[in-house]
Coordinates of C-alpha atoms in Angstrom, one line a residue:
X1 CA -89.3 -210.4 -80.8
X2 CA -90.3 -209.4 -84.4
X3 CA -93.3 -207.8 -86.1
X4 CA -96.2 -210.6 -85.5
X5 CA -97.8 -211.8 -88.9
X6 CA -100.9 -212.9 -90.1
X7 CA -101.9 -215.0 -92.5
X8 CA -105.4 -215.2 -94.2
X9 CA -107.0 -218.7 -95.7
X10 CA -109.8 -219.1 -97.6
X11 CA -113.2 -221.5 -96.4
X12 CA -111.9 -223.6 -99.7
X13 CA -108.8 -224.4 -98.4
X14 CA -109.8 -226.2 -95.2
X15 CA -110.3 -229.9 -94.5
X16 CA -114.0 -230.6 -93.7
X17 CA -115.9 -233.8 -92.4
X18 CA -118.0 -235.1 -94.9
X19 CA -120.9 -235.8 -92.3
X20 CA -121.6 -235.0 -89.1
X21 CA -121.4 -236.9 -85.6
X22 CA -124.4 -236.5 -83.0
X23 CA -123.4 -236.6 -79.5
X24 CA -124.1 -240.4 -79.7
X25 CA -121.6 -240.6 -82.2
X26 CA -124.0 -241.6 -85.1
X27 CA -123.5 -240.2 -88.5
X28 CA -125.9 -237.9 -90.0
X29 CA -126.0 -238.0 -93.8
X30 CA -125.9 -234.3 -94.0
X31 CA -122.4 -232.5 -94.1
X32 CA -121.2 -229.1 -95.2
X33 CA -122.9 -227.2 -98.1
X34 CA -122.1 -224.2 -99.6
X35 CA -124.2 -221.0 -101.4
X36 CA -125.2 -219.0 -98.4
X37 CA -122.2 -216.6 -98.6
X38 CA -122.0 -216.1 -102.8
X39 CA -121.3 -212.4 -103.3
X40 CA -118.5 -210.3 -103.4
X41 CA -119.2 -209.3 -99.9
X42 CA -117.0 -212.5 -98.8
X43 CA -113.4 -213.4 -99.5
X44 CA -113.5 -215.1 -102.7
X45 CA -117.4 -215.0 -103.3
X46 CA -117.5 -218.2 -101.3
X47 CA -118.7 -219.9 -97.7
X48 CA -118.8 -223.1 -96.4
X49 CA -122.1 -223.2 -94.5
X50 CA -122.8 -226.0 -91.8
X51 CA -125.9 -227.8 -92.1
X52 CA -126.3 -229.6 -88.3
X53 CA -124.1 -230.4 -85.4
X54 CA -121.3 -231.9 -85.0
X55 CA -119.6 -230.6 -88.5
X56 CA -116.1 -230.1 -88.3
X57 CA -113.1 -228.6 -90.4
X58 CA -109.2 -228.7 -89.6
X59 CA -106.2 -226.9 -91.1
X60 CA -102.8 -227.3 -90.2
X61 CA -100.2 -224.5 -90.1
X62 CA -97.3 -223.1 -88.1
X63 CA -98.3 -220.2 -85.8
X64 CA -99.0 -219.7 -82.6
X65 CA -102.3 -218.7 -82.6
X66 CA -106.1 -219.4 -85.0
X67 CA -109.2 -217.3 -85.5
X68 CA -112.1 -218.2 -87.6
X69 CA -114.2 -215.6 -88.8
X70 CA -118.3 -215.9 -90.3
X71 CA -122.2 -215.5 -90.1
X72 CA -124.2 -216.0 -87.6
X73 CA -127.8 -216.3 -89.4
X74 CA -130.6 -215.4 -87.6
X75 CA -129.1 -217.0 -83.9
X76 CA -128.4 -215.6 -80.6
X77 CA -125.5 -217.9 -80.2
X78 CA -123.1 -220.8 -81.8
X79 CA -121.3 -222.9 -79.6
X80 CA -117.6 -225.2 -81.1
X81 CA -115.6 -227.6 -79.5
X82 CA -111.8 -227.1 -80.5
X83 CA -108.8 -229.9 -80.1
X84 CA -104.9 -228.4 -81.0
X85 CA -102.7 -231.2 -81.5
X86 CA -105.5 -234.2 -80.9
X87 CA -105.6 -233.2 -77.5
X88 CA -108.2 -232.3 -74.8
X89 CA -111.4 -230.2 -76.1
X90 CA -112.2 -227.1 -75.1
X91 CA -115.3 -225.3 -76.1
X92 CA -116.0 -221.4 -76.9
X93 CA -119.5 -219.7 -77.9
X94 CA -120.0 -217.4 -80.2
X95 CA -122.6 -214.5 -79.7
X96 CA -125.0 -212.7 -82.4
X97 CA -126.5 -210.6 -79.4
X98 CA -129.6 -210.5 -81.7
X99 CA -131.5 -213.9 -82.7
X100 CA -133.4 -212.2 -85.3
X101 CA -130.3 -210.8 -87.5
X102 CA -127.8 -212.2 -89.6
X103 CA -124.3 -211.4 -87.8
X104 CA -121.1 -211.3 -89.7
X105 CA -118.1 -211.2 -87.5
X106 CA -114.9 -213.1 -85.9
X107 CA -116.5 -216.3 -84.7
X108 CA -114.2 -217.7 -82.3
X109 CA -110.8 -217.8 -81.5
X110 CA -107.9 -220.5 -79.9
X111 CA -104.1 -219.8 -78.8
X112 CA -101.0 -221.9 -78.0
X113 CA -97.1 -221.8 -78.6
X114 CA -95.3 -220.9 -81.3
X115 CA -94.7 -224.0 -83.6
X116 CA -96.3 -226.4 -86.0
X117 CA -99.9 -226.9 -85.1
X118 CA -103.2 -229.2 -86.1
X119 CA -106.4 -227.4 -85.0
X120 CA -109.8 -229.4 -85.3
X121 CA -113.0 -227.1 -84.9
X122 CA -116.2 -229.2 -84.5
X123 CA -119.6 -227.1 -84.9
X124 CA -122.0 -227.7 -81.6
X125 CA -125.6 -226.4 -80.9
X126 CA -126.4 -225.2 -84.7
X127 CA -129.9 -225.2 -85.6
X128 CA -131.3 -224.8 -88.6
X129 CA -128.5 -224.1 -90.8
X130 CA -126.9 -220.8 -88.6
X131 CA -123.7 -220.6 -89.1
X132 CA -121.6 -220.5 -91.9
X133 CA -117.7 -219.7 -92.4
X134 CA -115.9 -217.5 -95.2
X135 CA -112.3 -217.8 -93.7
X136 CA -109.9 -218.9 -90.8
X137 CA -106.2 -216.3 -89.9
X138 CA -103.4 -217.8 -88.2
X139 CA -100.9 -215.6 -86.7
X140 CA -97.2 -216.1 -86.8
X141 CA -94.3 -214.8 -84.6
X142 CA -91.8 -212.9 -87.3
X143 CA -90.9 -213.0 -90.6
X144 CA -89.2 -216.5 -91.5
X145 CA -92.0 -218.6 -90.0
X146 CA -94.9 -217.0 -92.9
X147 CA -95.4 -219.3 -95.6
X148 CA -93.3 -219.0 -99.4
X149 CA -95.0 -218.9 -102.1
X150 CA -98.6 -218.0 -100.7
X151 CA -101.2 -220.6 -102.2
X152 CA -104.3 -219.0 -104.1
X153 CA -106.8 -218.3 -101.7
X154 CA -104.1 -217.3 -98.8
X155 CA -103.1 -213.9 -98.2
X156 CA -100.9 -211.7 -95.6
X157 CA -103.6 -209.6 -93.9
X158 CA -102.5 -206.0 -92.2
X159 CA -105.1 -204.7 -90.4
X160 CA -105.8 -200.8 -90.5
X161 CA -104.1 -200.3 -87.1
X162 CA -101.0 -202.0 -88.0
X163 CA -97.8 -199.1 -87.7
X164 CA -97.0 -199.7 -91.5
X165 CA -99.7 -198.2 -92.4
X166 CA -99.0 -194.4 -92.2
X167 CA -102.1 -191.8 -92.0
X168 CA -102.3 -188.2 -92.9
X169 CA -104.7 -185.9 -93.5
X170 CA -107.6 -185.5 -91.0
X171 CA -108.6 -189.5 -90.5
X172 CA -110.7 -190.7 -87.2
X173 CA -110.9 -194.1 -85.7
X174 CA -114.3 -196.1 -85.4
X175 CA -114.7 -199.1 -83.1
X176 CA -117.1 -201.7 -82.0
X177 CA -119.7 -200.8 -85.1
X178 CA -121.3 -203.2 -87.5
X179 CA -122.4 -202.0 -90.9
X180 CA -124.9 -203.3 -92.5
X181 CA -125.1 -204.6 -96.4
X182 CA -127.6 -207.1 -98.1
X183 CA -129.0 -207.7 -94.9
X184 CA -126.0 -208.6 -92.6
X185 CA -124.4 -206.7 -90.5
X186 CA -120.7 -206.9 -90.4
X187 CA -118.3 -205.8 -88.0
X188 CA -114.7 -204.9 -89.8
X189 CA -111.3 -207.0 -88.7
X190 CA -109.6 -206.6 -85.9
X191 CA -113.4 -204.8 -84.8
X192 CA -112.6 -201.1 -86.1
X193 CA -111.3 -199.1 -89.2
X194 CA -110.0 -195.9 -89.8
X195 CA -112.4 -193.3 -91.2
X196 CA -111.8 -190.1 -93.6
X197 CA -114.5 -187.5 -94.4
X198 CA -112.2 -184.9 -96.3
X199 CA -111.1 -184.5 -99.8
X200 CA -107.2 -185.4 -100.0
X201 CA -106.4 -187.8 -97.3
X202 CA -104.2 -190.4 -97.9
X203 CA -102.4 -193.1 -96.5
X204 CA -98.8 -195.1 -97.4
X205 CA -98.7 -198.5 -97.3
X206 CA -94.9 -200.5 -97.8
X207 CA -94.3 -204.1 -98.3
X208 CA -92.9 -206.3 -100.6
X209 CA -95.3 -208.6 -103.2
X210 CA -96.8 -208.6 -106.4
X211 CA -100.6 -207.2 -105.7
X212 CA -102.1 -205.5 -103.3
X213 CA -106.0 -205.3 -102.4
X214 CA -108.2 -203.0 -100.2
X215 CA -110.9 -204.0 -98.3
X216 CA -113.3 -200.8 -96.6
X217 CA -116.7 -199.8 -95.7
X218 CA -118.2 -197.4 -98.5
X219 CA -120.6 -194.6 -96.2
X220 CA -122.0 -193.1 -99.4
X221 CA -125.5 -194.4 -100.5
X222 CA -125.0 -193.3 -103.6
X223 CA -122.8 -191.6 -106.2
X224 CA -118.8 -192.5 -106.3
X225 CA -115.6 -192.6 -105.0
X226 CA -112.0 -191.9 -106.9
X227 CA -108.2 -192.0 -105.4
X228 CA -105.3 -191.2 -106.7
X229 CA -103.2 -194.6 -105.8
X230 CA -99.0 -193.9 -106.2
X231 CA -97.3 -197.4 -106.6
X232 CA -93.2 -196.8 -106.7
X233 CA -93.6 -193.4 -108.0
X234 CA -96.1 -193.8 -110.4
X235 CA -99.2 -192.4 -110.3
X236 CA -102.7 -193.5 -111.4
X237 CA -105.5 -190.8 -111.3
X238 CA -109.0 -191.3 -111.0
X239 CA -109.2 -194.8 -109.6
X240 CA -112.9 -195.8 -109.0
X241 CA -113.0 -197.3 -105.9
X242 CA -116.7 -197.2 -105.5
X243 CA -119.8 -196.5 -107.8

């Protein structure tokens, strides 16, 4: 089996219902709304923020596998109904751990065989406007089966850990922490990063494209950050990464 894939998409790329479904199955005239999530802190500036139950969004894609990843605002606890395919429901919960705090983090997520899929994520036990989403991944088994010409709003996502990414210099690992910005605390992909505290680290990064971007946790509270970034043997000096 090949290197496993995954694949980023935007909250505006999704199919949402345009009103919601009590369990009666009654529609409610509110629906999806956005605004909540409107800073650079989320991919593309952008959520889609779910108003009451029974709100739902779909995307179809081939992969074997769908994780959807948001805030929790101010709730202990989410709950969502997902159907693959139009079949059977099955329900997962996502936690805060802390009803008083806004919780950024992977919300939920839903597996099944490799192959051309249609997942349906219905939004259950919200109150009070609690839960909004910035952006689904779908994972897929090699190569051949991620999507030409990428759409705006969909990238190829490569976690820290991933083996292409070679480290050296004197980096740690840090796992399981949420860092907190704007008032949210958000726990980093995959639920850990690497970490560097010394003055020439680096780290080498090969694929093939046409741009590349870096997403991180800055410790400092103030002052800045520079790196020298090499692309193909050319070298750029004093790149602010951070001021």
């Amino acid at each position: 089996m090949g290197k496993t894939y995954t694949v980023l998409v935007d909250d505006n790329l999704l199919t949402y219902s345009s009103q919601s479904n009590d369990q009666d199955g009654e529609g409610d005239e509110e629906g999806w709304t956005t605004g909540k999530g409107h800073s650079e802190l989320f991919i593309n500036s952008s959520t889609r923020d779910a108003s009451s139950d029974g709100l739902s969004f779909l995307y179809s894609f081939y992969g074997k596998s769908m994780a959807w990843t948001g805030v929790l605002w101010e709730t202990g606890n989410v709950q969502f109904s997902v159907s693959v395919d139009g079949g059977s429901a099955s329900t997962c919960t996502s936690s805060s751990g802390d009803e008083d705090s806004n919780v950024y983090a992977q919300l939920c997520q839903t597996s099944f065989d490799n192959g051309q899929h249609t997942v349906n994520v219905t939004v259950q036990q919200n109150e009070d406007d609690s839960v909004s989403l910035d952006y689904i991944v779908f994972t897929v088994e090699s190569d051949d089966d991620v999507p030409r010409g990428v759409s705006p709003g969909m990238y190829i996502l490569t976690d820290d850990s991933d083996s292409t990414i070679q480290y050296d210099g004197s980096w740690t690992t840090q796992g399981a922490i949420a860092y907190t910005s704007s008032g949210i605390s958000r726990f980093p992909y995959g639920n850990g990063t690497h970490v560097s505290r010394t003055v020439g680290d680096k780290f080498t990064y090969a694929f093939t494209g046409k741009s590349v971007s870096l997403y991180g946790v800055q410790l400092l509270t103030d002052g800045s950050l520079t790196a020298t970034v090499d692309i193909d043997g050319t070298s750029y000096q004093n790149v602010c990464v951070y001021q």
